[in-house]
XYZ file of C-alpha atoms in Angstrom:
242
model
C 23.615 -26.025 -17.700
C 22.773 -28.314 -20.609
C 23.823 -28.073 -24.242
C 20.505 -26.436 -25.145
C 21.050 -23.778 -22.471
C 24.333 -22.760 -24.066
C 22.551 -21.817 -27.273
C 19.447 -20.300 -25.643
C 21.154 -18.038 -23.131
C 21.054 -20.103 -19.949
C 18.466 -21.984 -17.943
C 14.863 -20.789 -17.790
C 15.242 -18.789 -14.546
C 18.494 -17.250 -15.790
C 16.871 -16.252 -19.075
C 14.032 -14.607 -17.174
C 16.393 -12.535 -15.043
C 18.410 -11.471 -18.098
C 15.261 -9.984 -19.625
C 14.748 -7.494 -16.778
C 16.777 -4.659 -18.394
C 14.546 -4.910 -21.462
C 11.341 -4.992 -19.420
C 12.346 -1.867 -17.495
C 13.733 -0.015 -20.529
C 11.884 3.308 -20.628
C 13.280 4.608 -23.901
C 14.054 3.193 -27.321
C 11.917 0.887 -29.426
C 8.901 -0.243 -27.337
C 8.761 -3.445 -29.381
C 11.897 -4.640 -27.561
C 10.217 -4.221 -24.188
C 6.948 -5.738 -25.383
C 8.697 -8.783 -26.844
C 10.506 -9.371 -23.533
C 7.212 -9.114 -21.637
C 5.607 -11.679 -23.919
C 8.576 -14.038 -23.604
C 8.365 -13.890 -19.822
C 4.648 -14.610 -19.933
C 5.382 -17.835 -21.802
C 7.871 -19.033 -19.181
C 6.732 -20.976 -16.157
C 9.245 -19.927 -13.532
C 8.751 -17.754 -10.425
C 11.640 -15.606 -11.648
C 9.555 -14.700 -14.711
C 6.812 -13.317 -12.452
C 9.364 -11.310 -10.461
C 10.717 -9.725 -13.650
C 7.233 -9.035 -15.014
C 6.346 -7.260 -11.763
C 9.226 -4.856 -12.350
C 7.288 -3.472 -15.343
C 4.884 -1.838 -12.899
C 7.695 0.227 -11.372
C 8.267 2.375 -14.475
C 6.118 4.675 -16.590
C 6.691 5.112 -20.316
C 5.387 7.509 -22.950
C 2.842 7.672 -24.378
C 0.630 6.897 -21.385
C -1.753 4.867 -23.521
C 1.108 2.481 -24.355
C 2.086 2.379 -20.691
C -1.456 1.470 -19.639
C -1.811 -1.194 -22.334
C 1.506 -2.818 -21.443
C 0.699 -2.854 -17.748
C -2.706 -4.432 -18.338
C -1.094 -7.056 -20.562
C 1.557 -7.706 -17.915
C -1.186 -8.023 -15.306
C -2.993 -10.668 -17.335
C 0.220 -12.591 -17.984
C 1.069 -12.700 -14.279
C -2.476 -13.724 -13.411
C -2.167 -16.646 -15.825
C 0.541 -18.134 -13.586
C -2.170 -18.773 -10.980
C -1.131 -19.629 -7.428
C 2.500 -19.955 -8.542
C 2.562 -16.182 -8.907
C 1.615 -15.517 -5.270
C 5.039 -15.928 -3.572
C 6.823 -13.549 -6.001
C 3.983 -11.034 -5.658
C 4.172 -11.164 -1.860
C 7.932 -10.649 -2.033
C 7.436 -7.722 -4.407
C 4.836 -6.166 -2.096
C 7.229 -6.422 0.824
C 10.374 -5.146 -0.898
C 9.294 -2.699 -3.609
C 8.618 0.935 -2.695
C 6.270 1.418 -5.648
C 3.444 -0.304 -7.528
C 1.798 -1.673 -4.377
C -1.623 -1.094 -5.943
C -0.793 -3.486 -8.791
C 0.453 -6.131 -6.357
C -2.732 -5.866 -4.308
C -4.887 -6.030 -7.401
C -3.116 -9.222 -8.469
C -3.434 -10.762 -5.018
C -7.133 -9.917 -5.107
C -7.466 -12.106 -8.197
C -5.421 -14.994 -6.782
C -6.192 -15.062 -3.055
C -9.111 -14.792 -0.655
C -9.824 -11.417 0.962
C -8.579 -12.778 4.287
C -5.267 -13.723 2.685
C -4.916 -10.332 0.997
C -5.554 -8.534 4.280
C -2.923 -10.758 5.870
C -0.455 -9.665 3.186
C -1.308 -6.007 3.843
C -0.848 -6.469 7.575
C 2.571 -8.050 7.101
C 3.626 -5.341 4.657
C 2.495 -2.606 7.050
C 4.316 -4.253 9.938
C 7.478 -4.368 7.818
C 7.077 -0.704 6.789
C 6.590 0.416 10.376
C 9.955 -1.104 11.276
C 11.912 0.095 8.221
C 12.466 3.627 6.963
C 11.180 4.492 3.508
C 11.183 7.890 1.823
C 8.216 7.261 -0.438
C 4.837 7.555 1.364
C 2.879 6.142 -1.601
C 3.149 2.505 -0.560
C 2.022 3.222 2.998
C -0.977 5.211 1.777
C -1.980 2.516 -0.724
C -1.833 -0.212 1.937
C -3.686 1.874 4.518
C -6.415 2.732 2.020
C -6.761 -0.955 1.153
C -7.434 -1.991 4.760
C -9.824 0.915 5.422
C -13.368 -0.359 6.107
C -12.089 -3.934 6.396
C -13.239 -5.331 9.735
C -10.321 -7.566 10.648
C -8.806 -7.496 14.157
C -5.295 -7.859 12.728
C -5.456 -4.383 11.189
C -5.583 -1.752 13.974
C -2.439 -2.815 15.896
C -0.275 -2.422 12.769
C -1.914 0.876 11.765
C -1.440 2.789 15.043
C 2.336 3.320 14.537
C 1.626 5.266 11.345
C 0.000 8.042 13.383
C 3.592 9.053 14.128
C 4.727 8.994 10.493
C 6.540 12.042 9.149
C 4.156 12.401 6.181
C 0.747 14.023 6.688
C -0.881 11.902 3.966
C 0.165 8.753 5.831
C -1.201 10.062 9.146
C -4.525 10.924 7.515
C -4.781 7.510 5.860
C -4.026 5.833 9.208
C -6.702 7.891 10.972
C -9.288 6.931 8.355
C -8.357 3.259 8.682
C -8.605 3.341 12.479
C -11.821 5.303 12.858
C -14.248 2.473 12.210
C -12.544 0.012 14.551
C -13.298 1.709 17.878
C -9.873 0.369 18.880
C -9.306 1.703 22.398
C -5.469 1.528 22.286
C -5.607 4.034 19.399
C -7.394 6.715 21.480
C -4.289 8.008 23.241
C -2.270 8.104 20.010
C -5.060 10.000 18.230
C -5.288 12.581 21.002
C -1.525 13.070 21.113
C -1.535 13.653 17.362
C -4.489 16.036 17.552
C -2.940 18.182 20.286
C 0.695 18.226 19.158
C 1.883 21.728 18.261
C 3.389 20.625 14.955
C 0.275 18.804 13.687
C -1.088 20.305 10.479
C -4.649 21.591 10.377
C -5.857 18.998 7.883
C -4.431 16.207 10.041
C -6.200 17.646 13.096
C -9.482 17.674 11.177
C -8.983 14.007 10.278
C -8.138 13.216 13.896
C -11.380 14.835 15.066
C -13.322 12.790 12.515
C -11.621 9.580 13.689
C -12.388 10.380 17.341
C -16.049 10.870 16.423
C -16.216 7.633 14.457
C -14.459 5.720 17.219
C -16.731 7.173 19.884
C -13.730 8.114 22.030
C -13.715 10.554 24.932
C -11.016 13.178 25.375
C -10.371 12.306 29.028
C -7.007 13.697 30.061
C -6.852 16.026 27.055
C -9.984 18.170 27.402
C -8.182 21.467 28.022
C -5.954 20.910 24.991
C -8.727 19.675 22.708
C -11.338 22.404 23.318
C -9.362 25.213 21.614
C -8.786 22.972 18.594
C -12.438 22.234 17.884
C -13.627 23.557 14.514
C -16.998 23.329 12.815
C -18.822 21.003 12.755
C -17.118 19.406 15.780
C -18.189 20.028 19.365
C -17.452 18.426 22.712
C -20.389 16.685 24.354
C -20.993 16.638 28.107
C -19.680 13.094 28.358
C -16.323 14.218 26.913
C -16.812 12.736 23.467
C -16.213 14.664 20.254
C -19.378 14.879 18.163
C -20.508 16.473 14.909
C -22.963 19.308 15.374
C -26.376 18.313 14.051
């Protein structure tokens, strides 16, 4: 630490980290939080991006102030350019909230292929580690839905066994368009399990239709579960009644 650091509160990275309590301060004078955000935006250290990202993990009143601050924080992080990518990727992997902001930032700074790669890695990490909050899983699954990338379906299938119905439904929607044969068995097991909620079963039927899968091996269990507009065709595939 140099002489200047003694009077300014430490080196640049250290100063950035010391501002985190102010950035995540929900109560008190908002000017304190806003000043800290602006100071971080003027630094050029990865640690500044990491601290700025923490602003997305809290919500303050009034909501108009919250929205304005988050948009300002977004623009400040974006101004770091490619230097902001590693901290954002780390945030996406480790934070249980604000995944939508991280993905939005990556969308501005990376190619779509790179963003999908980040989603795939984050989903793989989530599948192997317990998390109470389903929000991040749902956000990531929604982001990869309708994206035709072969890296996606293998990391989505495990979420058909998630404890949260919203996660299962998001996984089914993401898988439907892929016609990914290894997902067929998992979809049918989910559809026919006694504990599966009705809305999840409806989503499973829709995914089976979209994937063009047959119910071979499960016909007797599937038939009683069919609801309008779903029917079983002669070839064993679930179809929507015309």
